[in-house]
C-alpha positions as a LaTeX table, in Angstrom:
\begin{tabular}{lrrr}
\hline
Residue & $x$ (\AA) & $y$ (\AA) & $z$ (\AA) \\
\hline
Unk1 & 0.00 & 0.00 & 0.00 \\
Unk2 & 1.96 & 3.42 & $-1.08$ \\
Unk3 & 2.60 & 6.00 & 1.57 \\
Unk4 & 0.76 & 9.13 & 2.11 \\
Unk5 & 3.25 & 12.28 & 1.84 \\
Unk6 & 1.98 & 15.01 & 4.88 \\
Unk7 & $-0.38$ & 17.26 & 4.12 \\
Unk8 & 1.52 & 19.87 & 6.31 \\
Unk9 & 4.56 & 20.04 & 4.25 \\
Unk10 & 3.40 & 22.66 & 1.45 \\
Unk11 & 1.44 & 24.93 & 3.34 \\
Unk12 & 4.58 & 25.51 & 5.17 \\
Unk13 & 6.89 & 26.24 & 2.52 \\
Unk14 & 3.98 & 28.80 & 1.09 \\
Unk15 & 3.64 & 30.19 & 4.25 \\
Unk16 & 7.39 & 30.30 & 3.97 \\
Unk17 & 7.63 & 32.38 & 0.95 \\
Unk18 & 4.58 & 34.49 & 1.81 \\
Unk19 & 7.13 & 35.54 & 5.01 \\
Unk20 & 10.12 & 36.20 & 3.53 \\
Unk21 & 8.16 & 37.79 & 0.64 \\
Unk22 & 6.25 & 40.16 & 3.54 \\
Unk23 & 9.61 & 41.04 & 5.39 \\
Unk24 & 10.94 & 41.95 & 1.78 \\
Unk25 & 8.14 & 44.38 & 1.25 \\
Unk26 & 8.44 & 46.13 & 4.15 \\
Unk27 & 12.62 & 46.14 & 3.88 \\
Unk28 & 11.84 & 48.45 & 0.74 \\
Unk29 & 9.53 & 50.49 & 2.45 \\
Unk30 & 11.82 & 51.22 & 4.98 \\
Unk31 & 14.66 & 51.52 & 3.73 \\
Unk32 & 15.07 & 55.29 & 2.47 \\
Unk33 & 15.08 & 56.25 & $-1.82$ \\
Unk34 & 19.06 & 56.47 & $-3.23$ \\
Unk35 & 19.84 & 60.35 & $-2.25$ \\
Unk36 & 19.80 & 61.62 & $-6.13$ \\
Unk37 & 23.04 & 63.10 & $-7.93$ \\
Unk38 & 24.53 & 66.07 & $-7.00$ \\
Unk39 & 23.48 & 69.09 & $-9.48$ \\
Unk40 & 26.24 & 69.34 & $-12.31$ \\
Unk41 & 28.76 & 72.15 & $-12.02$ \\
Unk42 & 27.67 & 75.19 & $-14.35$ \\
Unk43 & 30.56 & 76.15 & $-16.05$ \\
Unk44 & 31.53 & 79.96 & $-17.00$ \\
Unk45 & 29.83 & 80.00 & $-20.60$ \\
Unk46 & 27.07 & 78.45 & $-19.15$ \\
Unk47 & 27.20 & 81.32 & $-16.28$ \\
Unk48 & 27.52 & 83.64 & $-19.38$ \\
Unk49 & 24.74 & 82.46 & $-21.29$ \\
Unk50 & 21.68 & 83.08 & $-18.39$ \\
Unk51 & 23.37 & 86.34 & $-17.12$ \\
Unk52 & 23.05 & 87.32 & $-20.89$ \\
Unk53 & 19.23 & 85.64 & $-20.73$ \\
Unk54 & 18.28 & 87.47 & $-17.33$ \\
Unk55 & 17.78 & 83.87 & $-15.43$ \\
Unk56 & 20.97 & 85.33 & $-13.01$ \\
Unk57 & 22.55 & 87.93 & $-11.71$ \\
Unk58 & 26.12 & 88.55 & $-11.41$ \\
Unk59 & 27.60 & 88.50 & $-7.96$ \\
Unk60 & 30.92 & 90.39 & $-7.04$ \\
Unk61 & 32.33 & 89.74 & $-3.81$ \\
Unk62 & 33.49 & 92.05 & $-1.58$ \\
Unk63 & 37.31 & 92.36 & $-2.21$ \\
Unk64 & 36.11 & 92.85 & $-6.12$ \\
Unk65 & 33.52 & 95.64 & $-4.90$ \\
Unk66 & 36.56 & 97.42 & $-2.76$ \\
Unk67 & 38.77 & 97.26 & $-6.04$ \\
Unk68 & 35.99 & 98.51 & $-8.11$ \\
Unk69 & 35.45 & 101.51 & $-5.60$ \\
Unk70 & 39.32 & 102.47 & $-5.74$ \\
Unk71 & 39.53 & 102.96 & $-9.40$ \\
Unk72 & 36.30 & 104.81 & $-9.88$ \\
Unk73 & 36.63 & 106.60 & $-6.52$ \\
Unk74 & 37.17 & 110.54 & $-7.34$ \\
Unk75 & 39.80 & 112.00 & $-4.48$ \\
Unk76 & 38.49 & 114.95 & $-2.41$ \\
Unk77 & 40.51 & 118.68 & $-3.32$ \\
Unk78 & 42.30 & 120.09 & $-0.49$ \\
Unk79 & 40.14 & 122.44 & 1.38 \\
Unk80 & 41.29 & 125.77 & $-0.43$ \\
Unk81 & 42.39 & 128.35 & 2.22 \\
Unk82 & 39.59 & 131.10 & 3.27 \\
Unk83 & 39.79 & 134.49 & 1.91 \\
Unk84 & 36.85 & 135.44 & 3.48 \\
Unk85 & 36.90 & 138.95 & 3.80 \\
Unk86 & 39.22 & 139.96 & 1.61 \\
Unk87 & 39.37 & 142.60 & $-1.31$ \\
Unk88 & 39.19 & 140.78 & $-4.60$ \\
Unk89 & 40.31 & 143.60 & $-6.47$ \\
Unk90 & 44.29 & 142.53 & $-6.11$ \\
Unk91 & 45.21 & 144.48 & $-9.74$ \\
Unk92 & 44.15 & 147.94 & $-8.74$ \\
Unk93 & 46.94 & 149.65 & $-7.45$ \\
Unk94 & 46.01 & 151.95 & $-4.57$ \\
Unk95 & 46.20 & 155.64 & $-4.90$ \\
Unk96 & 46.42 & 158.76 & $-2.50$ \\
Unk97 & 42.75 & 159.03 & $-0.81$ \\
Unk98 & 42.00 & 155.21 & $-1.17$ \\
Unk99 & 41.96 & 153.56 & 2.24 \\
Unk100 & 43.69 & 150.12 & 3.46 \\
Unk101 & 42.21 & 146.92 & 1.11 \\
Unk102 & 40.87 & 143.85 & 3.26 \\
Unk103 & 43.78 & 142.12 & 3.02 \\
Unk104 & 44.96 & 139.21 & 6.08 \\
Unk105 & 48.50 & 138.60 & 6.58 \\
Unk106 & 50.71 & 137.38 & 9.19 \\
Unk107 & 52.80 & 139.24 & 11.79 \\
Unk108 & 55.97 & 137.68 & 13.08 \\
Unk109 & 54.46 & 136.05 & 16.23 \\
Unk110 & 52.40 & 134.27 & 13.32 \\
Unk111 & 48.75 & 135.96 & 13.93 \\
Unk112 & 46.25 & 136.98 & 11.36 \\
Unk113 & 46.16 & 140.69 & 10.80 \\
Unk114 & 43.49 & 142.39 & 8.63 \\
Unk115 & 44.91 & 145.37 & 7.37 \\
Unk116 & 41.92 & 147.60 & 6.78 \\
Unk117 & 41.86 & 147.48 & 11.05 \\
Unk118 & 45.40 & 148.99 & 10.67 \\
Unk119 & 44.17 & 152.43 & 11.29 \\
Unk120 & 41.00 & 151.58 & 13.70 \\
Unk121 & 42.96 & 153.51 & 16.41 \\
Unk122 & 45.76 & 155.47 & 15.23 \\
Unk123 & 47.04 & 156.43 & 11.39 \\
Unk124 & 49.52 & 153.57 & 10.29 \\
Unk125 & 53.10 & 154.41 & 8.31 \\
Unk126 & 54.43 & 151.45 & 5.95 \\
Unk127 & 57.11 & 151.15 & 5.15 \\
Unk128 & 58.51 & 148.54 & 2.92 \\
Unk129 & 62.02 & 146.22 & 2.48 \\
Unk130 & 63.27 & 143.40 & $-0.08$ \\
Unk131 & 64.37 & 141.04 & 2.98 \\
Unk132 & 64.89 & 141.29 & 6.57 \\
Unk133 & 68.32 & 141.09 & 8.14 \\
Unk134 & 70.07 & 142.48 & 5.36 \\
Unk135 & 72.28 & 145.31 & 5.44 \\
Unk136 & 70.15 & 147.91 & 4.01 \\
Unk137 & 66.69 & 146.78 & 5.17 \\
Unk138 & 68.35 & 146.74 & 8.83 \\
Unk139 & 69.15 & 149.97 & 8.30 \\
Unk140 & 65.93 & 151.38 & 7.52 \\
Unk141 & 64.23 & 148.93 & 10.08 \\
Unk142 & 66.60 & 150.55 & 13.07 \\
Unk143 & 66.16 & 153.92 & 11.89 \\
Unk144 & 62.59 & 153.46 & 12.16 \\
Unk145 & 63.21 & 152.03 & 16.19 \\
Unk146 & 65.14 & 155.03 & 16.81 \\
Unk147 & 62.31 & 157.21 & 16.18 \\
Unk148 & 59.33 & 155.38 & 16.87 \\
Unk149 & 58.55 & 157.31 & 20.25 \\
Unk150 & 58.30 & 160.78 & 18.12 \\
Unk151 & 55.99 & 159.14 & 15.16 \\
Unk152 & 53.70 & 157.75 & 18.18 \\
Unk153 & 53.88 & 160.92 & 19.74 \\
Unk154 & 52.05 & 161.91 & 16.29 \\
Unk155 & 49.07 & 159.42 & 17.45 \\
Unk156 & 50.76 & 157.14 & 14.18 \\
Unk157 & 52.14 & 153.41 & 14.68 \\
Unk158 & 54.61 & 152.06 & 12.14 \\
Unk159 & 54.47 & 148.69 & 10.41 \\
Unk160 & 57.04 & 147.14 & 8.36 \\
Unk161 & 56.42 & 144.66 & 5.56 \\
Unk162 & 57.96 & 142.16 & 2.95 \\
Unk163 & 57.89 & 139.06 & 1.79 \\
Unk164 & 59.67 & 137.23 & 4.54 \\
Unk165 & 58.05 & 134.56 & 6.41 \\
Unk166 & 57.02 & 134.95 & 10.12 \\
Unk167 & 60.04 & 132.93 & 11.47 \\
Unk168 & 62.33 & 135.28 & 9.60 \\
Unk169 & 60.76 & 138.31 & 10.82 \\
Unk170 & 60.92 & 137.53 & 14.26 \\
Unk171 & 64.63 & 136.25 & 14.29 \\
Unk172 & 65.40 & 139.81 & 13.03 \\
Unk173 & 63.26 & 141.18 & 15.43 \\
Unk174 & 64.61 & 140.17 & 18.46 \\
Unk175 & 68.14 & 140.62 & 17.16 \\
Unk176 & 67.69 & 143.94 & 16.37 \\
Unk177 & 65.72 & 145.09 & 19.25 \\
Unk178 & 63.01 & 146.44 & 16.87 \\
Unk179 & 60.36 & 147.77 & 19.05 \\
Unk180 & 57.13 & 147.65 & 16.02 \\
Unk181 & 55.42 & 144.77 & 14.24 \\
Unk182 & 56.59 & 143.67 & 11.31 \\
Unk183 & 53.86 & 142.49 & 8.63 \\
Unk184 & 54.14 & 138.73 & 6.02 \\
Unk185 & 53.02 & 139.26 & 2.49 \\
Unk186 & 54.79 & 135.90 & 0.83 \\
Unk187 & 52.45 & 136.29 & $-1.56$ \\
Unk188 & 52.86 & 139.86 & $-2.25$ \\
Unk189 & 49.10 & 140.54 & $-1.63$ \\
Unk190 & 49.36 & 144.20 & $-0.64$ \\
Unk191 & 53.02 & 144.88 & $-1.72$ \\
Unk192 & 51.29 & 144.71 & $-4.90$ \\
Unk193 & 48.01 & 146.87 & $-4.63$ \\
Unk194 & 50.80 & 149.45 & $-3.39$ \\
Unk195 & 52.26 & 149.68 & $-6.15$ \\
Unk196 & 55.89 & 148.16 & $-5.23$ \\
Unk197 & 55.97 & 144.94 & $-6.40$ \\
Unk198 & 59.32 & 144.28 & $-8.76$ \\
Unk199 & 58.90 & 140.98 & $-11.05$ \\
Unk200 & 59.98 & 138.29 & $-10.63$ \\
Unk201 & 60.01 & 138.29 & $-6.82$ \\
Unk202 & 61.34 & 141.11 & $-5.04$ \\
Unk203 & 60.45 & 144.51 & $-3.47$ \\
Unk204 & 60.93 & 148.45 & $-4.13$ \\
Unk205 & 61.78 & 150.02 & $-1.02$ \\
Unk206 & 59.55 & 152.51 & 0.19 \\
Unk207 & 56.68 & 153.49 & 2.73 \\
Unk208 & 52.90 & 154.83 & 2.46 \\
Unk209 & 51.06 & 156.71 & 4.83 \\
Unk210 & 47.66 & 155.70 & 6.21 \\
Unk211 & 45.98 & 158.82 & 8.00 \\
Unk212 & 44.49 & 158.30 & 11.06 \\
Unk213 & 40.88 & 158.15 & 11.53 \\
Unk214 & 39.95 & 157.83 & 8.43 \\
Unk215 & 42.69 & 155.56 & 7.27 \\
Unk216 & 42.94 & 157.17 & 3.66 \\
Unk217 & 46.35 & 156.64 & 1.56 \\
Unk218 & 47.93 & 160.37 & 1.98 \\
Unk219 & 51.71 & 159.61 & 1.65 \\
Unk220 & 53.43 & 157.80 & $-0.89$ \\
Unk221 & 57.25 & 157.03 & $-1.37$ \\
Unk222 & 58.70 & 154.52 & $-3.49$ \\
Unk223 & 61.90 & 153.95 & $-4.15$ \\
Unk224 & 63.41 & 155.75 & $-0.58$ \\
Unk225 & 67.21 & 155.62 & 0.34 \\
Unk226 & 67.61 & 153.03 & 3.81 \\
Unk227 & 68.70 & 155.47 & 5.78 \\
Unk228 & 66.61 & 158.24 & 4.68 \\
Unk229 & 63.24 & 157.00 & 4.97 \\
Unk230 & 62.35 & 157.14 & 8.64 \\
Unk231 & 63.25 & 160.78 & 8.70 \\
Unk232 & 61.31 & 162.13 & 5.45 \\
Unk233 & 58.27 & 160.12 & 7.53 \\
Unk234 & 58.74 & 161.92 & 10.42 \\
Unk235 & 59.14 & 165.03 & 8.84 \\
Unk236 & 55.89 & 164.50 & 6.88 \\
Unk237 & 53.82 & 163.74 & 10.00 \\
Unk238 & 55.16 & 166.37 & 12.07 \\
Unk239 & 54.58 & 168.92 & 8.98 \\
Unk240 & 50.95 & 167.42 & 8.85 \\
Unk241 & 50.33 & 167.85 & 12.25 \\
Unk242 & 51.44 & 171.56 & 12.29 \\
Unk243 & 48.84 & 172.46 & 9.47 \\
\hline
\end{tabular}
């Protein structure tokens, strides 16, 4: 009589499969999706084609933005120096009557002097040199300290002026014991509206006369001798004052 296999034995191996084929299912489900490829490098005439197309827009970094700014930057001008207050009339030469032009210079302790305040409390003599501590000029300048106590007495202060800087005026100063201020025109601001400016650079001796009060031009000398000058001044004045 043939054997009878078990009934048993195929159900199991179907159950089996239906397993494996279960825990399979849910493997995939767990198991997370490939990550995808990174994104493809653009390269620079790709770059060049959507900046030309609008899709990007160009980006400069900051080191490129800094060069960028140095080239195109425009420098600032120096500050120019104020002339506030100043004539702007520096051709017209002054003439006897016309009264002391806005003009600021320097003294030799370095302040600013306006020169139209020259005569604000007594009349104001000029008198003009090529360059301090020079034989002729210290003439003139000493001749002027010897008599500077008579020309006050006249209710007049004296002034003396060139092109010299502050420094230089006050070195000759002190050595010479000159007992007046002495005025800075590097420029030759005034020495020119008074007429004694000598191209390219230099200086006619020679002094003007500023009368007090109302500070109108009423004495003009150009071309003095050194040791002349302070006495044709004080013989002016003292005429003046007689009159």
């Amino acid at each position: 009589m043939p054997l009878s296999l078990p009934n048993l034995a195929l159900p199991l191996r179907r159950s089996t499969r239906s397993t494996k084929r279960g825990s399979l299912a849910e493997s995939e489900e767990k198991s997370p999706k490939p990550a995808s490829k990174k994104a493809k490098k653009v390269t620079k005439s790709q770059t060049n084609i959507l900046l030309d197309a609008g899709d990007l827009e160009p980006r400069v970094s900051d080191a490129e933005s800094s060069r960028a700014l140095g080239k195109n930057a425009v420098k600032a001008k120096p500050a120019s120096p104020s002339y506030a207050n100043e004539d702007d009339t520096e051709d017209d030469t002054l003439k006897e009557g016309d009264t002391l032009p806005k003009i600021n210079l320097k003294n030799e302790q370095g302040e600013t002097i306006n020169v139209s305040t020259l005569c604000s409390e007594k009349g104001a003599v000029l008198f003009l040199y090529p360059k301090a501590d020079t034989p002729g000029c210290t003439q003139q300048a000493c001749g002027f300290r010897d008599i500077y106590g008579d020309i006050i007495a006249l209710d007049y202060d004296v002034y003396g002026l060139s092109k010299d800087s502050p420094a230089a005026q006050e070195k000759w100063k002190i050595k010479k014991n000159l007992n007046y201020h002495l005025l800075c025109d590097p420029q030759s601001k005034l020495i020119k509206r008074l007429g004694a400016f000598v191209p390219p650079k230099s200086t006619k001796r020679s002094h003007f006369i500023f009368e007090k009060g109302t500070g109108k031009l009423i004495n003009i000398d150009i071309g003095v001798k050194p040791v002349e000058d302070p006495h044709k001044v004080l013989s002016f004045l003292t005429k003046r004052g007689n009159t």
